[in-house]
Amino acid sequence: MGDVDLNSDPCSCLSSPLSRSGVSPPSLEPSSSTLPFRNGVMLFMLSVSAEQLQRFKELLVEEDPSPGCTPLTWGQLKSARCGEVVHLLTEYFPGRRAWEVARDIFTKMNQTELCLQTQRELNEMLPNLEPEASSLRRRVLTLEEDESDKIREYKARVMSEHSTLCDRTCWPGNNVDFFYQEPWREDTLLQCLLLPRKPQGRQPGTVVLQGDAGVGKTTVANTLMLQWAQDTFYAHKGWLAFYLHCRELDRPEEQSFSELIAHKLSGSLALASRILSHPEHLLLLLDGFEELTLTLIDRPEDLSEDWGQKMPGSVLLTSLLSKRMLPDATLIVFLRSSLWKTVSPFLKGPSLIPLTGFSAPERSTYFRSYFKNRHDADAALSFATGNAVLFSMCRVPVTCWLVCSCLKRQMERGSGLPRAFPNATAVFAHYLSSLLPTRVRHAVSETHQEQLKRLCSLAAEGMWKNQWVFGETDLSLARLDERDVEAFLGVRVLRRAVAGEDLVAFTHPSFQEFFAALLFVLCFPQRLRNFQALDRFRILQLLAHPERRRNHLAGMALFLFGLLNDTCALAVEQLFGCKVSLGNKRKLLKVATVPPDGDLPTPKHGLPQLLYCLHETREEAFVGQILHNHRKARLAISEVRDLQVSAFCLKFCPRLQELELAVAWAVAKATSLSPGRLPSPRPEGSDRSSLWWQDFCSVFKTHESLEVLTVKDSAMDTEAVEILAAALRHPHCNLRKLIFKRVGPLMVSEGIIRVLVKNQYLRHLEIRDSEMGPRVMDALCNTLRHPRCFLQCLRLEGCPFDPTNRADLTKNLKRNIHLKTLMLRRGSLERGEQCPPVVARQLERLSLESCDLTPLSCGSLAFSLVSNQSLTHLSLAENALQDDGAKQLWNVLRHFPSPLQRLVLRSCALTSECCQDIASALDKNKNLRSLDLGCNSLRDNGVVLLCQPLLNPDSGLQVLELEECQFTSVCCPALTSVLLHNRTLRHLDLSGNSVGLRGAKLLQDAALKRVLRPEVVLKKRQSRGVDMMRRLEGPEVNKDVLQVVQDWKDELCDQAAGTV
């Protein structure tokens, strides 16, 4: 099965000494913490009361259907749930008509807010909403009486097979529906599973329920099949549902899909064929992908649409997934998270729904129910939440039961939990050792040791191959005979993969991960056949973080490092009765140690795998040796555990220089770091999480080399921001650069602004795409004139503020003698307001990009240039200056001495009319070294004029950027002359212009014929996205090379070279 059911008898417990509490391991249930639907239509319907829904259905049945459509009947609506009502709406009133009908009904019900929500959603979806004509009526599936009897027999078998799997009476305290303290959430999951999706408004043909092993995917499948058989799941659809485990398709002999379906219908091939001839009536549930041994087919031409043809299992399964076969059938795929990258390329337009397991409140509730004594429950829960990695593992229901069992057993012995369980690995060691055969203390037989090593060998071999199911060959290679297998099956370390077959798997993937890691701490495992030593390649595999997916070796790596903890290793020796060697600890230390001046490779989401592993060891000396040279960290804190792990590991990075931090909203909310009202009571462990945040921020006080902090994509509450601000204001904080990108409205606070005065080392502040309130802006303006503000660079990008604040900023800038660089962009100046001059005398670099400057603004700006004798870099990009505005600037540069060396007028609505003024200024002004005129309509005439001053021997220009200036081959002779005769130019950007074959030939020949130094090097443009600071500074130049940036195609140049 796709998710492991630890009990073949749902009311029995695992045969373990830890089961004495009488509390059975839970069935593997889906999460009920949050709704997983992000793009379902009309989700607001879920908020209506039962009475309102009843009234809505009564009014809906009175609505006239669309032309050619059969009217809705009360029989279809009577028992329909909210999600199914929405489904009926979109089916019987296709296109925008569904929303119009819903809006009209809400109007009759005097539900104003629901009317507004309905209209708002309709407006958002237009014009992508599927037109009415796209909704086609389904063909009627007519069955003979004997065929109907067989369908009823099939439904009876489904209810018999699936009802026991959904029986929850064995849960703690025989409390039915214990896990669902809000039972409506499970019902909502199922009724919304096939809701039409935005923006097209149609039902998805393929739905994927994705989650880690044990979170309840197979349980959802069982419940869904049971509801279908009871006619309570989308009864109006008239579906025929079939649950297919992938092992049913993974057979050595070829089979047709009709034969597979006939087998489920008591062998009636004729009935199966009739059903498959109406695929729109098919609902197929596909599960068990982790137990596949076949390989999916990636060649479309090898697939088949013939469901009556015999074919290999790989072809059959791929044909179903890709909708090559039965394209009108509805698929629900249950998939382990680690397999998404493998399976998703074969799916056609899948709708993804994540199942995350227990929420934190559900975990807490489970603990309190498991431990009847409140004092014990508080102690156990306090210990579990104190180890965020362990508490995170408890999202899987069976792991939650496992942890509770171990903690209860230890508490009954009177032992302290922290001493017995130094890490999460120790908990698994205690539990798994309790499953193995009873041993005589201090007298363990060699047979037991060898049997354990062989089990570990099987686990490790499977982990390296990403294999979770094992056959006779695998067992033989590991030297596990039939008696060994039966023994491990008996204690439920192993399980049968599929009933009636010889395939086995570990009862839960975490069991395989643990035993695989155990292999590499046991003494002399190299005596085993096919043993693979833990070399550098294997270690790097363990610590890798593949892009956009989880490393399947992550759990094994965590357990391996956990076993290196001295206390845990000693416990393993005692519990398993085997000798442990920590020789691999030296190998891990050698490979994992960050090199001098190095930084950890960083995943796009979460933390580097190495940090989780180091936290699991809890060996400070070991961690310190590995992280001692760590210079740069990018930490995406997406889970609560990430906060504890980061706080622990950063303490051992004394040479850390740069830190980039992102705190996900979900983590901030769970740890009281987010704005907004907190649930009552506070989440378990939230106080401890606040302490972890304080520990995290303490690195700014203790790490003298830490100079750069970037906080992005984060949201915190006032208390958390103040903790951070206090750390940055600490006398021992040496931070020099502080950057905020896309942060919540409370992140940039008055307390953060006060850091500019309290921290004498801070020189650089960036606030980008973040809201700054009036009080914060006032604080910034006042701080800039403070004598203890030593800020040298201020960058405000996408931070709107009112005209009064803008005027204050301008006034206070003139009082600040330290600020040398000011950058404002996109919304920093409120639209519709003219920008006053901000060229303070001390400024050396000024960027006013996309600040709504106009030709009128240029007058005052030009006047400021005359009086400023410090400004060397100026960017006015993306302002509609036009020729008249630019002329004022060029007149100043032509008639007055100016230190300006770099000028950016990109995207300023310039034309060839201003090029004579530019040429004249370049002729007179020899200080200007770098000029960006990209994305202006200069055309051929303008470029020819610009080339004239570049031919003068005393031309001082080194950088000229003419990207996308709309010139052609007509001006290429002039550019050719520049390439042949100019001595000072080092960077010429000609990309984005249609020079054609002739122009490419001229420019290429000129580059080859140039005899002057430096030589010409042609370079293709790599990216058009340039950071604001880089644009202000300009491209780097090499005094020995004239670099010509172009985007001519290779074949274009080849053709040009071949033209005579």
mmCIF file of C-alpha atoms in Angstrom, residues 246-257 259-260 292 294-297 302-304 306 309-320 325:
data_model
loop_
_atom_site.group_PDB
_atom_site.id
_atom_site.type_symbol
_atom_site.label_atom_id
_atom_site.label_comp_id
_atom_site.label_asym_id
_atom_site.label_seq_id
_atom_site.Cartn_x
_atom_site.Cartn_y
_atom_site.Cartn_z
ATOM 1 C CA CYS A 246 0.685 -0.027 -8.914
ATOM 2 C CA ARG A 247 1.764 -3.567 -8.098
ATOM 3 C CA GLU A 248 -1.358 -4.746 -9.945
ATOM 4 C CA LEU A 249 0.099 -3.237 -13.102
ATOM 5 C CA ASP A 250 3.682 -4.235 -12.345
ATOM 6 C CA ARG A 251 3.415 -7.858 -13.482
ATOM 7 C CA PRO A 252 5.874 -9.986 -15.452
ATOM 8 C CA GLU A 253 3.142 -11.021 -17.901
ATOM 9 C CA GLU A 254 1.466 -8.600 -20.260
ATOM 10 C CA GLN A 255 -2.170 -7.687 -19.622
ATOM 11 C CA SER A 256 -4.808 -5.361 -20.994
ATOM 12 C CA PHE A 257 -6.515 -2.725 -18.894
ATOM 13 C CA GLU A 259 -8.669 -7.565 -18.148
ATOM 14 C CA LEU A 260 -7.496 -5.718 -15.043
ATOM 15 C CA LEU A 292 7.095 -0.007 -8.425
ATOM 16 C CA LEU A 294 9.128 -0.993 -13.539
ATOM 17 C CA THR A 295 10.301 2.159 -15.329
ATOM 18 C CA LEU A 296 7.825 4.613 -16.814
ATOM 19 C CA ILE A 297 8.039 5.080 -20.592
ATOM 20 C CA ASP A 302 5.584 3.663 -27.387
ATOM 21 C CA LEU A 303 2.341 4.364 -25.531
ATOM 22 C CA SER A 304 -1.070 2.943 -26.374
ATOM 23 C CA ASP A 306 -6.134 0.678 -26.762
ATOM 24 C CA GLN A 309 -4.637 -4.597 -26.010
ATOM 25 C CA LYS A 310 -2.219 -6.657 -23.916
ATOM 26 C CA MET A 311 0.898 -4.660 -23.078
ATOM 27 C CA PRO A 312 3.739 -4.485 -20.530
ATOM 28 C CA GLY A 313 2.911 -2.869 -17.193
ATOM 29 C CA SER A 314 5.233 0.069 -17.846
ATOM 30 C CA VAL A 315 3.383 0.932 -21.061
ATOM 31 C CA LEU A 316 -0.029 0.471 -19.455
ATOM 32 C CA LEU A 317 0.719 2.645 -16.407
ATOM 33 C CA THR A 318 2.374 5.422 -18.418
ATOM 34 C CA SER A 319 -0.488 5.419 -20.928
ATOM 35 C CA LEU A 320 -2.964 5.915 -18.072
ATOM 36 C CA MET A 325 -5.397 5.904 -22.749
#
